[in-house]
mmCIF file of C-alpha atoms and ligand atoms in Angstrom:
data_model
loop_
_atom_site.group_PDB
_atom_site.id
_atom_site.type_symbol
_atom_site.label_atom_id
_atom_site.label_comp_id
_atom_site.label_asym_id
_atom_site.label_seq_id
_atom_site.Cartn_x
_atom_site.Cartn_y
_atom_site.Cartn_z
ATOM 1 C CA UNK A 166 -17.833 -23.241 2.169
ATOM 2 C CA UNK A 167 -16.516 -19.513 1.871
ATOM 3 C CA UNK A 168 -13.399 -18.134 3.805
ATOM 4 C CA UNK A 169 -10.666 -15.748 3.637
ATOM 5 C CA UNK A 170 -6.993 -16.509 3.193
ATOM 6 C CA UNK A 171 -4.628 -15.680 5.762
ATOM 7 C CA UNK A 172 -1.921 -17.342 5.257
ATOM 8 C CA UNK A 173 -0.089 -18.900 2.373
ATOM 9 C CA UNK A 174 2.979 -20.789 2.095
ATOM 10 C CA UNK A 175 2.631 -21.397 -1.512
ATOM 11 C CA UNK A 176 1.060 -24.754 -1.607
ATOM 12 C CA UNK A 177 -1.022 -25.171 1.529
ATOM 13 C CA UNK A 178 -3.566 -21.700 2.301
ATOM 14 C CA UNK A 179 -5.157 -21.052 5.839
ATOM 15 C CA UNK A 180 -8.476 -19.841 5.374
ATOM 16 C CA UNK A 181 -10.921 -18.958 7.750
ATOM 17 C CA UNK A 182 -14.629 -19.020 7.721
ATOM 18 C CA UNK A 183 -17.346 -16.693 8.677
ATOM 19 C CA UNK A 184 -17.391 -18.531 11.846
ATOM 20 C CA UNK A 185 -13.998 -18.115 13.046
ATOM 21 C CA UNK A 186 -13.254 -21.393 12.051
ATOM 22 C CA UNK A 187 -9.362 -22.415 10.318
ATOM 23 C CA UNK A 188 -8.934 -24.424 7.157
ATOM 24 C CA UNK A 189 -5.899 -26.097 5.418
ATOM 25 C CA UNK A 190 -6.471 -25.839 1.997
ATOM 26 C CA UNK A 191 -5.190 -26.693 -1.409
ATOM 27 C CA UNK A 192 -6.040 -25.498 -5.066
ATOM 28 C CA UNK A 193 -7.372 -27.887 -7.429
ATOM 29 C CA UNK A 194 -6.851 -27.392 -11.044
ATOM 30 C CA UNK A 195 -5.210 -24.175 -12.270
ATOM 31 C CA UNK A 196 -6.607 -20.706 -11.458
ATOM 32 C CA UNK A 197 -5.822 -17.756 -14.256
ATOM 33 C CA UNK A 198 -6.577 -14.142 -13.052
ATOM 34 C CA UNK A 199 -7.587 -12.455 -15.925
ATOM 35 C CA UNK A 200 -4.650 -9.928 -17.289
ATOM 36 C CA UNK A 201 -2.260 -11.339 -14.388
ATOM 37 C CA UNK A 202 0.738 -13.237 -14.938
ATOM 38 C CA UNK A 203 1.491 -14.360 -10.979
ATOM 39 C CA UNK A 204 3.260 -16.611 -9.333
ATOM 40 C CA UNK A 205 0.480 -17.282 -6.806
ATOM 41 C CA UNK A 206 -2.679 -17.933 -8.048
ATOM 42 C CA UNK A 207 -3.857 -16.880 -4.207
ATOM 43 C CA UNK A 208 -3.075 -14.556 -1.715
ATOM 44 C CA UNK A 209 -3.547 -13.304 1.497
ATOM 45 C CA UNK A 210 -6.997 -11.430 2.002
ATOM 46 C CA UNK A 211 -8.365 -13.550 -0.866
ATOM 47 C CA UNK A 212 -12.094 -14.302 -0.391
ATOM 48 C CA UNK A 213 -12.215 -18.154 -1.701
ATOM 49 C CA UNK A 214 -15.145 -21.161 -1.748
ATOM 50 C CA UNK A 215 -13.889 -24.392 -1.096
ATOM 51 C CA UNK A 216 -15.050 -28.243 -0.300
ATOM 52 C CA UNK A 217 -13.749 -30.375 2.772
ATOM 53 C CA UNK A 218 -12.581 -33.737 1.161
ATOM 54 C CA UNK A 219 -11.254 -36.483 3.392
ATOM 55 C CA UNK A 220 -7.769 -38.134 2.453
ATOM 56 C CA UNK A 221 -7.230 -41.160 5.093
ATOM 57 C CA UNK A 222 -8.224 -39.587 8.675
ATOM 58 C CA UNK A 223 -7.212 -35.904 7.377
ATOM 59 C CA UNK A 224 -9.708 -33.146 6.200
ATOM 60 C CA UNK A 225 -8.373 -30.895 4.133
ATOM 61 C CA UNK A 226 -10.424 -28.301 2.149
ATOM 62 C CA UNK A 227 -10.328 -27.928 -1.529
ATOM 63 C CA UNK A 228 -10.192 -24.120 -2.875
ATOM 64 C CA UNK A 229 -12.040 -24.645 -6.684
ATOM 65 C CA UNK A 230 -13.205 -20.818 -6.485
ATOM 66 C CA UNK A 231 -11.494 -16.903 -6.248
ATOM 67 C CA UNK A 232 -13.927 -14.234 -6.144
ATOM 68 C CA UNK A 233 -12.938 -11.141 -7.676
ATOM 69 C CA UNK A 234 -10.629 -8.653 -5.594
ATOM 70 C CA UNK A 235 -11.061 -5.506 -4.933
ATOM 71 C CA UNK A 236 -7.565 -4.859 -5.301
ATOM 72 C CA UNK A 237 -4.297 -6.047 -4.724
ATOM 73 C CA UNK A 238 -0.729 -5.223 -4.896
ATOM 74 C CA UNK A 239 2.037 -6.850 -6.251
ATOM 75 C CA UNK A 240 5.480 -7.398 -6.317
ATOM 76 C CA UNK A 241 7.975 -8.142 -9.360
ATOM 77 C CA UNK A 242 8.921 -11.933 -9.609
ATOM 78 C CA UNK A 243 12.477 -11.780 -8.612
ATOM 79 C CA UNK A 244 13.601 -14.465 -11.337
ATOM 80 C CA UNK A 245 10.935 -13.992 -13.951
ATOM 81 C CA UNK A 246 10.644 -10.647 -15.094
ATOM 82 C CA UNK A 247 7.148 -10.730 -16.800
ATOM 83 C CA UNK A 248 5.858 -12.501 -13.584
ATOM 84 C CA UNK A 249 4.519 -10.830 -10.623
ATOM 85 C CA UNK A 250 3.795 -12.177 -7.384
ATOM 86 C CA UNK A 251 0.590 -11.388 -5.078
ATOM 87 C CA UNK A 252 1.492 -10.119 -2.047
ATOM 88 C CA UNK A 253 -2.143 -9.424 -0.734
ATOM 89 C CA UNK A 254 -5.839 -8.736 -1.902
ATOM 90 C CA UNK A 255 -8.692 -6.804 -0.478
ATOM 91 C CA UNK A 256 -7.251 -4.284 1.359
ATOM 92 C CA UNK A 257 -9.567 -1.874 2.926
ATOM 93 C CA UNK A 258 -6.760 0.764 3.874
ATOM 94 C CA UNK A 259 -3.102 1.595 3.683
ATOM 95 C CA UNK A 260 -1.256 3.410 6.729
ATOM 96 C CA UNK A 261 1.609 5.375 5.472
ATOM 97 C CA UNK A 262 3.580 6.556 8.772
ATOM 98 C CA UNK A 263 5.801 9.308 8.362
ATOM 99 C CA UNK A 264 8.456 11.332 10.377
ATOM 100 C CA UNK A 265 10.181 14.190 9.237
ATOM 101 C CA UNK A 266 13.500 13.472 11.426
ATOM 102 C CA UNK A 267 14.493 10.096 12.357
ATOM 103 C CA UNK A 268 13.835 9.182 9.830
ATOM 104 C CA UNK A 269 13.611 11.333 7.188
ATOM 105 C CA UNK A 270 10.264 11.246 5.024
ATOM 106 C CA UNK A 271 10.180 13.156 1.994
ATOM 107 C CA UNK A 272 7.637 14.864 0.885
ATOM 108 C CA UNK A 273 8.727 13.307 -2.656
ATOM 109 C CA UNK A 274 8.128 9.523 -1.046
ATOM 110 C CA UNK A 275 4.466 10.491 0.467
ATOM 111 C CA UNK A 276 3.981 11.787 -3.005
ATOM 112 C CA UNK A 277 5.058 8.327 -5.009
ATOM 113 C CA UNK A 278 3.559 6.187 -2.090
ATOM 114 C CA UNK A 279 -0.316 7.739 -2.450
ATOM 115 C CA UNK A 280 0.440 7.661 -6.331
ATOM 116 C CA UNK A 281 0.836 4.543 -5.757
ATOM 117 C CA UNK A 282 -1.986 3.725 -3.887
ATOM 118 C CA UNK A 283 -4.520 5.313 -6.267
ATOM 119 C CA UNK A 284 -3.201 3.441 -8.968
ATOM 120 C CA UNK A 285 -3.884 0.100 -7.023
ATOM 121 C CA UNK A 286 -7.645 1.614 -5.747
ATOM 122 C CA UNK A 287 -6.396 1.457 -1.884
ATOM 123 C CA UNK A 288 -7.474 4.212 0.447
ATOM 124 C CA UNK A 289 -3.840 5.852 1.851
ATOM 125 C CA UNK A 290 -4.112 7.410 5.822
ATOM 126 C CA UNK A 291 -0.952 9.777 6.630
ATOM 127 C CA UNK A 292 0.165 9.168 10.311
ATOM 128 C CA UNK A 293 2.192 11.257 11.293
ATOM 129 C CA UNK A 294 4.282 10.048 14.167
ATOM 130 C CA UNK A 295 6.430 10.491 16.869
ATOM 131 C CA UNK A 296 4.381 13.839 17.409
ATOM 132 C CA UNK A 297 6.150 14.039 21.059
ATOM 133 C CA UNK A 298 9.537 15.091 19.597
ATOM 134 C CA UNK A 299 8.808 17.844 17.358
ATOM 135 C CA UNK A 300 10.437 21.179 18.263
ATOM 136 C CA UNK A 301 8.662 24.050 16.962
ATOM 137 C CA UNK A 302 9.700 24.206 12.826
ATOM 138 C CA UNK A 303 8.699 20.772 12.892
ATOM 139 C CA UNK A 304 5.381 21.337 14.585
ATOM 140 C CA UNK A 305 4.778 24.142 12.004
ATOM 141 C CA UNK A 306 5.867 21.587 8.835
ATOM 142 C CA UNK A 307 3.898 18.870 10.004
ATOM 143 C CA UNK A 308 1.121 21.795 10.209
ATOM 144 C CA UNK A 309 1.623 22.473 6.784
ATOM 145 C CA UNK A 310 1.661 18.982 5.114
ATOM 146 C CA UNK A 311 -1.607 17.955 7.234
ATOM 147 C CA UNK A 312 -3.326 20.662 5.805
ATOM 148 C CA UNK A 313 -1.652 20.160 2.834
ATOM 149 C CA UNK A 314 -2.951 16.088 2.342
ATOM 150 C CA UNK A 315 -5.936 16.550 4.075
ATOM 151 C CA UNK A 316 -6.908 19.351 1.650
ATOM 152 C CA UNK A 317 -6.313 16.863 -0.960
ATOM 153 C CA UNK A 318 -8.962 14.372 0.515
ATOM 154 C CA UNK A 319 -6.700 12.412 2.378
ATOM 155 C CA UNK A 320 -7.337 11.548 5.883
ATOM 156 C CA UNK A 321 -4.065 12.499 8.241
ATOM 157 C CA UNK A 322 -3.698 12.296 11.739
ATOM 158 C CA UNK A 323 -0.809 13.313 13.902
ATOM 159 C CA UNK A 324 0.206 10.370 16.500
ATOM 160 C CA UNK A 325 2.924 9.193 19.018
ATOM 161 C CA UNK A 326 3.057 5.461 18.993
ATOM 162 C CA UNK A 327 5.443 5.835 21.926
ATOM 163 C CA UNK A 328 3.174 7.831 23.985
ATOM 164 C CA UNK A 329 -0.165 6.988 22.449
ATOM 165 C CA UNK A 330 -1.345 10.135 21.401
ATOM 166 C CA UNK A 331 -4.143 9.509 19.132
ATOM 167 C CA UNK A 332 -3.516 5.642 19.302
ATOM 168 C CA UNK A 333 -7.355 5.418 19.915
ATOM 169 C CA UNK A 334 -8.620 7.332 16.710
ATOM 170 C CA UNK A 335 -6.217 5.018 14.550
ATOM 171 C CA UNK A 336 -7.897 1.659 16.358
ATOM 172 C CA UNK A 337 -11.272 3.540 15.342
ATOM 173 C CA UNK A 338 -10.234 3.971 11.872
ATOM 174 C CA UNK A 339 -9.215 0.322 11.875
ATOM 175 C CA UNK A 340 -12.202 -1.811 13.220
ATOM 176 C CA UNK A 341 -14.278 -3.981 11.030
ATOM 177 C CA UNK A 342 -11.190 -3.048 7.743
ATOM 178 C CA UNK A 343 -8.178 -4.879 6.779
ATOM 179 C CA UNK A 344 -5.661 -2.308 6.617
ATOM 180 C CA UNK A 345 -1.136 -1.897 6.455
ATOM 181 C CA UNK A 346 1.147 -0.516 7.957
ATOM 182 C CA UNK A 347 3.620 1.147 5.411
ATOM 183 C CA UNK A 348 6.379 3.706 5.928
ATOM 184 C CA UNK A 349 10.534 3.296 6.222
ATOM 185 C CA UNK A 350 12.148 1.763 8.644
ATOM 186 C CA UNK A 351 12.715 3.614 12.144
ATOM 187 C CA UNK A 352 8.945 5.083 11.558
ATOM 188 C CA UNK A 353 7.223 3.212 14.274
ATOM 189 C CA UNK A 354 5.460 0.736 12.886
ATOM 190 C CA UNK A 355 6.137 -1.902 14.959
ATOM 191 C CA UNK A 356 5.576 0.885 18.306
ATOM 192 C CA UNK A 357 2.543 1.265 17.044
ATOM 193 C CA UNK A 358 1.101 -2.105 15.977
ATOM 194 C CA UNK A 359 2.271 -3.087 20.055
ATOM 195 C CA UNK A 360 0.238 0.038 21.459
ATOM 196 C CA UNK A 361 -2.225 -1.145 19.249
ATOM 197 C CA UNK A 362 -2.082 -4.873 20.280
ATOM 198 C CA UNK A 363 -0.278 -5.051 23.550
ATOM 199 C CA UNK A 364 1.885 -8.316 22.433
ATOM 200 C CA UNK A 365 1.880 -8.398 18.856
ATOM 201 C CA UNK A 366 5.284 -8.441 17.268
ATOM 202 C CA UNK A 367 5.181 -7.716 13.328
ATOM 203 C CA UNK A 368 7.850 -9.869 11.239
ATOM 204 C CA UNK A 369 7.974 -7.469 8.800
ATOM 205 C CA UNK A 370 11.027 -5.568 10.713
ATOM 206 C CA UNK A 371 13.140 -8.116 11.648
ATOM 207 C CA UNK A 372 14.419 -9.218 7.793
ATOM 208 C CA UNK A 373 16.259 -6.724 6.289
ATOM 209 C CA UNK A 374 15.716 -5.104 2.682
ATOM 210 C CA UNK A 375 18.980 -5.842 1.490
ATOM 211 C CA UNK A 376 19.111 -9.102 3.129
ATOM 212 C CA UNK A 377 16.001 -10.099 1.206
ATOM 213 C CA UNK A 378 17.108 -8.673 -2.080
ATOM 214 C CA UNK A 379 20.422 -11.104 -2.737
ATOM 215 C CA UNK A 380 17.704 -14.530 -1.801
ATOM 216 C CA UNK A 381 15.831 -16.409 -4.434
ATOM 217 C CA UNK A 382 13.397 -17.051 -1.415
ATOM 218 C CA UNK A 383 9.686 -15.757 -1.340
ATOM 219 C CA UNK A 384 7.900 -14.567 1.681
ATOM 220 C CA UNK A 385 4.544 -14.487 2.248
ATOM 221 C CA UNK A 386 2.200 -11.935 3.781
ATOM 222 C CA UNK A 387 0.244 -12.809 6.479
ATOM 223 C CA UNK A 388 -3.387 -11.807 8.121
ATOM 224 C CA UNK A 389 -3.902 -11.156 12.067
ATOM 225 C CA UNK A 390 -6.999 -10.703 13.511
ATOM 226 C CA UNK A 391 -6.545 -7.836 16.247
ATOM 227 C CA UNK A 392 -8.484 -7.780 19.805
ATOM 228 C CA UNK A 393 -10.983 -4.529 18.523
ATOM 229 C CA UNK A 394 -12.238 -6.293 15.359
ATOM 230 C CA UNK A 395 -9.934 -5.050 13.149
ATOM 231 C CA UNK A 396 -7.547 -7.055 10.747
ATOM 232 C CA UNK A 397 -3.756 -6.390 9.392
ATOM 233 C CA UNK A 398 -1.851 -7.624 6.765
ATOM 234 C CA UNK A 399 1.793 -8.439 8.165
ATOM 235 C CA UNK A 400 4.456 -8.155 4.824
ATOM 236 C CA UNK A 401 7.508 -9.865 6.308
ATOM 237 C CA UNK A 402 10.621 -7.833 5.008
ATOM 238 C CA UNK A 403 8.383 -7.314 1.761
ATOM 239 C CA UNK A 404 8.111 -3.753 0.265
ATOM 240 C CA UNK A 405 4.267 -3.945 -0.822
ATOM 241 C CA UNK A 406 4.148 -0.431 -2.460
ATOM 242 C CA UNK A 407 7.208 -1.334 -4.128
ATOM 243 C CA UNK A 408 6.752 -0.976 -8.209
ATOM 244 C CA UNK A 409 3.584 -0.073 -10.124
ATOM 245 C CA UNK A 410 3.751 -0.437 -13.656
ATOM 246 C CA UNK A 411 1.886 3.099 -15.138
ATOM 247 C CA UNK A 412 1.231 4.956 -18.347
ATOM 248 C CA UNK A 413 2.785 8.307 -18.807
ATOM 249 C CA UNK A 414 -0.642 10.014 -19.181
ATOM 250 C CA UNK A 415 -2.002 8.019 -16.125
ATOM 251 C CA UNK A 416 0.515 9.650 -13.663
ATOM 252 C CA UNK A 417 -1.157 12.900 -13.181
ATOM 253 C CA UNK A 418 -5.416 10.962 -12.368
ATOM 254 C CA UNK A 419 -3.631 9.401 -9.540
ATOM 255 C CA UNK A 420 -3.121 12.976 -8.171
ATOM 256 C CA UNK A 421 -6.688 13.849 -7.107
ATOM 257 C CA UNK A 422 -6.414 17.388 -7.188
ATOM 258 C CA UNK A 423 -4.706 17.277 -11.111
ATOM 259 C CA UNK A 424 -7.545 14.899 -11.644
ATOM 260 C CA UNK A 425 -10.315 16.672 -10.909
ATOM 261 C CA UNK A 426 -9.095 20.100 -12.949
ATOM 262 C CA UNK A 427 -8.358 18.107 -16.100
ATOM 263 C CA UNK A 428 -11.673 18.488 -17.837
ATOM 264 C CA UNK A 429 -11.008 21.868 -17.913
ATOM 265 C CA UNK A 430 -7.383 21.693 -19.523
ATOM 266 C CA UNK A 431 -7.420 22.381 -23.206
ATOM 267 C CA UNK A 432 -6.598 19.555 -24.108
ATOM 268 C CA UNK A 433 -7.805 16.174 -22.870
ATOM 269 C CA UNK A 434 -4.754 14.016 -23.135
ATOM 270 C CA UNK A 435 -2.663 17.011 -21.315
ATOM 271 C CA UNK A 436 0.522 15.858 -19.344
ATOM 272 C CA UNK A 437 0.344 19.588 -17.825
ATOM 273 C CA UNK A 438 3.558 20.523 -18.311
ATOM 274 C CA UNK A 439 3.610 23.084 -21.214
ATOM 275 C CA UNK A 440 0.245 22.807 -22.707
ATOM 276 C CA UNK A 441 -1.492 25.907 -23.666
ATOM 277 C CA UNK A 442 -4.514 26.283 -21.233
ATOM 278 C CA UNK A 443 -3.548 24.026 -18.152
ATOM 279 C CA UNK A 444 -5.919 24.149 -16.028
ATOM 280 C CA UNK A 445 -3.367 22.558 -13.386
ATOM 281 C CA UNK A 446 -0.948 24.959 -14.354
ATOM 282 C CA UNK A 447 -3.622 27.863 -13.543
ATOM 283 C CA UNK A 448 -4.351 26.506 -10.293
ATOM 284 C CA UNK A 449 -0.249 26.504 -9.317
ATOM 285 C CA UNK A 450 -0.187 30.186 -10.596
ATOM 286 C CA UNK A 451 -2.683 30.679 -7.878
ATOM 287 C CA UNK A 452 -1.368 28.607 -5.687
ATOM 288 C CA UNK A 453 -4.437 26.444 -5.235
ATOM 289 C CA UNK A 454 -2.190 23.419 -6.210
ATOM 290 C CA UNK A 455 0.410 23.164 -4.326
ATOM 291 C CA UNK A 456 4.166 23.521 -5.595
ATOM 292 C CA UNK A 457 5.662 20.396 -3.927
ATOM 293 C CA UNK A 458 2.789 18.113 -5.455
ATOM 294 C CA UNK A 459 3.556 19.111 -8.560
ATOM 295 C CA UNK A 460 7.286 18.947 -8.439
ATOM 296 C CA UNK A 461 6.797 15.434 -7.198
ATOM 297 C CA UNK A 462 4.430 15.073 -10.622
ATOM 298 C CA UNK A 463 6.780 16.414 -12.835
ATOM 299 C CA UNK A 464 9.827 13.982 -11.089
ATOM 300 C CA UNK A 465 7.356 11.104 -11.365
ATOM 301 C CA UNK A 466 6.919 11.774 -15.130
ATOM 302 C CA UNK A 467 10.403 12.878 -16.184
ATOM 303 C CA UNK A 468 12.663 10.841 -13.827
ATOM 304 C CA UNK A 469 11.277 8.024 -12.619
ATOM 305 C CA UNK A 470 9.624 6.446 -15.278
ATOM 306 C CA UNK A 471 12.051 3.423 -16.337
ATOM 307 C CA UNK A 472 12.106 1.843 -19.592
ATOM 308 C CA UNK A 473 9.120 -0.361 -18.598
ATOM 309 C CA UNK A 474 7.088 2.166 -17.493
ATOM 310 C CA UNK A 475 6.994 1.042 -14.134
ATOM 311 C CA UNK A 476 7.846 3.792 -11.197
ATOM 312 C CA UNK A 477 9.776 2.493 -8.117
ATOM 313 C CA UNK A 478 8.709 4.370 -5.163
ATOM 314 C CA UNK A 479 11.744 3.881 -3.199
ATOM 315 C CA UNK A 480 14.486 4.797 -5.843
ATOM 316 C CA UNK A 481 16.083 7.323 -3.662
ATOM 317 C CA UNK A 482 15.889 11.193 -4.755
HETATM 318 P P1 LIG B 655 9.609 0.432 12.501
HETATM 319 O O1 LIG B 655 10.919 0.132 11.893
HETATM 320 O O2 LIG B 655 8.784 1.301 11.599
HETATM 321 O O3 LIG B 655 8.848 -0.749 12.977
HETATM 322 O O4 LIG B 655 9.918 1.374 13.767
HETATM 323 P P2 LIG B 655 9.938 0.993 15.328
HETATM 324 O O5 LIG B 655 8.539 0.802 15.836
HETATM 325 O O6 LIG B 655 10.904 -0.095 15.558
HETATM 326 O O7 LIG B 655 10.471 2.361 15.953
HETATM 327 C C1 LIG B 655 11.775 2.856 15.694
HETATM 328 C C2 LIG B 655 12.221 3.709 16.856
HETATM 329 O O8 LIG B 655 11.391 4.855 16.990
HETATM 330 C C3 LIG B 655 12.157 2.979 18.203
HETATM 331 O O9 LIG B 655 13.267 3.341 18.951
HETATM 332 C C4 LIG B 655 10.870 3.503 18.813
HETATM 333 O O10 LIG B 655 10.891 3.491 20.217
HETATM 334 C C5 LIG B 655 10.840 4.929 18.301
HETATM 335 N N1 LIG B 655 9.472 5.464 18.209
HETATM 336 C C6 LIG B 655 8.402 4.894 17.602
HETATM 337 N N2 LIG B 655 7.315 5.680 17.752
HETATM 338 C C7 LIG B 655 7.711 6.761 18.452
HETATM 339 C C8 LIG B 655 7.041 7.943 18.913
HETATM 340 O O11 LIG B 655 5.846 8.141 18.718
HETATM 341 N N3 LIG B 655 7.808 8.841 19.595
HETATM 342 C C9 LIG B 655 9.119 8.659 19.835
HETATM 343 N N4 LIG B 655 9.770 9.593 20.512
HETATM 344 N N5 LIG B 655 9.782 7.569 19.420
HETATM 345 C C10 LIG B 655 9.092 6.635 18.737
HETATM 346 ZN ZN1 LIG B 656 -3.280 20.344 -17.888
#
């Protein structure tokens, strides 16, 4: 039998079938993921073949396969440094919401976050909400940076949860996908998700990021099945773009527009900062790149790359 995993608690994974129908299941033997060292051997959004085996009047299934993921993200093991665990796999989309007041989303953050989200292969949507309060700057900003992203190849769309302007075109985006809601707190996530889903409460607001950071305790994300066909991926008080270990030269191929003008750079490795010939560097001159996406580059690849290579999204700038 085939399913997906929806929930996990660490031993015991909730998978459901093709048909609709739930499964308790265990793992037998160990499962390696190639090049991962994880905690979890399964997560959420896995796609998984097990057997039903009967112990005394219970039937519980037996997972003995993992098909390959799309993608996934991960999160740092908080006692084992080399370790990682799996917060989710097979996501079709990532919602970043953002508001420029209320709170504050920098242009630096959107930057990091779709970084991010090229470097795990996971399509990024900008929302950009609470579209009822802007006064006029704002309007013309939020102008700007749609333009800006959309330019890019992102999709964007401008929304009020609260009001539920747009509300319909997000559902659209959503139906048949598994998709996340990302962005910090006070966005309007959890407005959203409820105009969305009249009724549905996500968990991942009510623990707090600091709370979470001083326990030894691991959460796990969870899968809903919305009324439109559509599926989320619920991260209780988990950050799930948190830290994405990257190369130096990789940085600038998870900004699409860098990407696609590096063949013509001089030089193939180029970090295009002062190469001769930078074809990235050309296209700021002319302002065909724009300046903020490549200040958030440079910052990315000067500032925020730690020791281990690894680029926390959230460090605050
Ligand atoms: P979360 O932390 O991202 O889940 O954010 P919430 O959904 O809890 O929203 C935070 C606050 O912003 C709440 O007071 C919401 O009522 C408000 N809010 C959310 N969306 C909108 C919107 O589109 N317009 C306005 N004016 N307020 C909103
Ligand atoms: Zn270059």
């Amino acid at each position: 039998m085939e399913g997906i995993v929806y929930k996990s608690t660490g031993s015991w994974y909730t998978v459901k079938t093709a048909e609709g129908i739930f499964y308790e299941c265990r793992i037998k033997g160990k499962f390696r993921i190639k090049g991962i060292k994880s905690t979890n051997p399964i997560a959420v959004g896995d796609r998984v073949h097990f057997k039903l085996e009967n112990k005394g009047d219970e039937t519980v299934g037996v997972i003995h396969k993992i098909e390959e993921r799309q993608n996934y993200i991960i999160r740092k093991s908080v006692n084992l440094s080399k370790q990682v665990h799996i917060i989710a796999a097979n996501l079709d989309q990532v919602f970043l919401m953002v508001t420029l007041n209320n709170p504050t989303t920098f242009s630096s953050f959107i930057d990091r976050f779709l970084v991010t989200a090229e470097a795990y292969d996971i399509p990024a949507v900008l929302l950009f909400n609470k579209a009822d309060t802007y006064a006029i700057e704002e309007r013309a900003e939020i102008a700007y940076l749609m333009e800006l992203y959309k330019n890019i190849g992102y999709k964007v769309l401008e929304i009020s949860a609260k009001e539920g302007k747009n509300v319909d075109l997000v559902k659209a985006m959503m139906i048949d996908k598994v998709s996340m809601f990302s962005g910090h707190s006070g966005v309007g996530k959890s407005t959203l998700v409820n105009a969305l889903e009249p009724g549905m409460q996500l968990k991942t607001a009510e623990i707090s990021e600091q709370h979470l950071q001083g326990q030894h305790t691991t959460t796990f994300a969870e899968m809903y099945d919305l009324s439109f066909g559509a599926s989320i991926i619920d991260t209780p008080g988990i950050r799930g773009f948190g830290i994405v270990e990257m190369e130096k030269d990789e940085i600038g191929d998870y900004f699409p527009e860098f990407f696609a003008l590096k063949s013509e750079c001089k030089f193939n490795n180029c970090l295009h900062l002062d190469e001769p010939k930078c074809a990235v560097k050309e296209a700021l001159d002319k302002d065909e790149v724009s300046w903020s996406r490549y200040r958030s580059y440079v910052q990315m690849l000067t500032e925020d790359l730690d020791e281990n290579y690894r680029v926390d999204i959230y460090k605050d700038k």
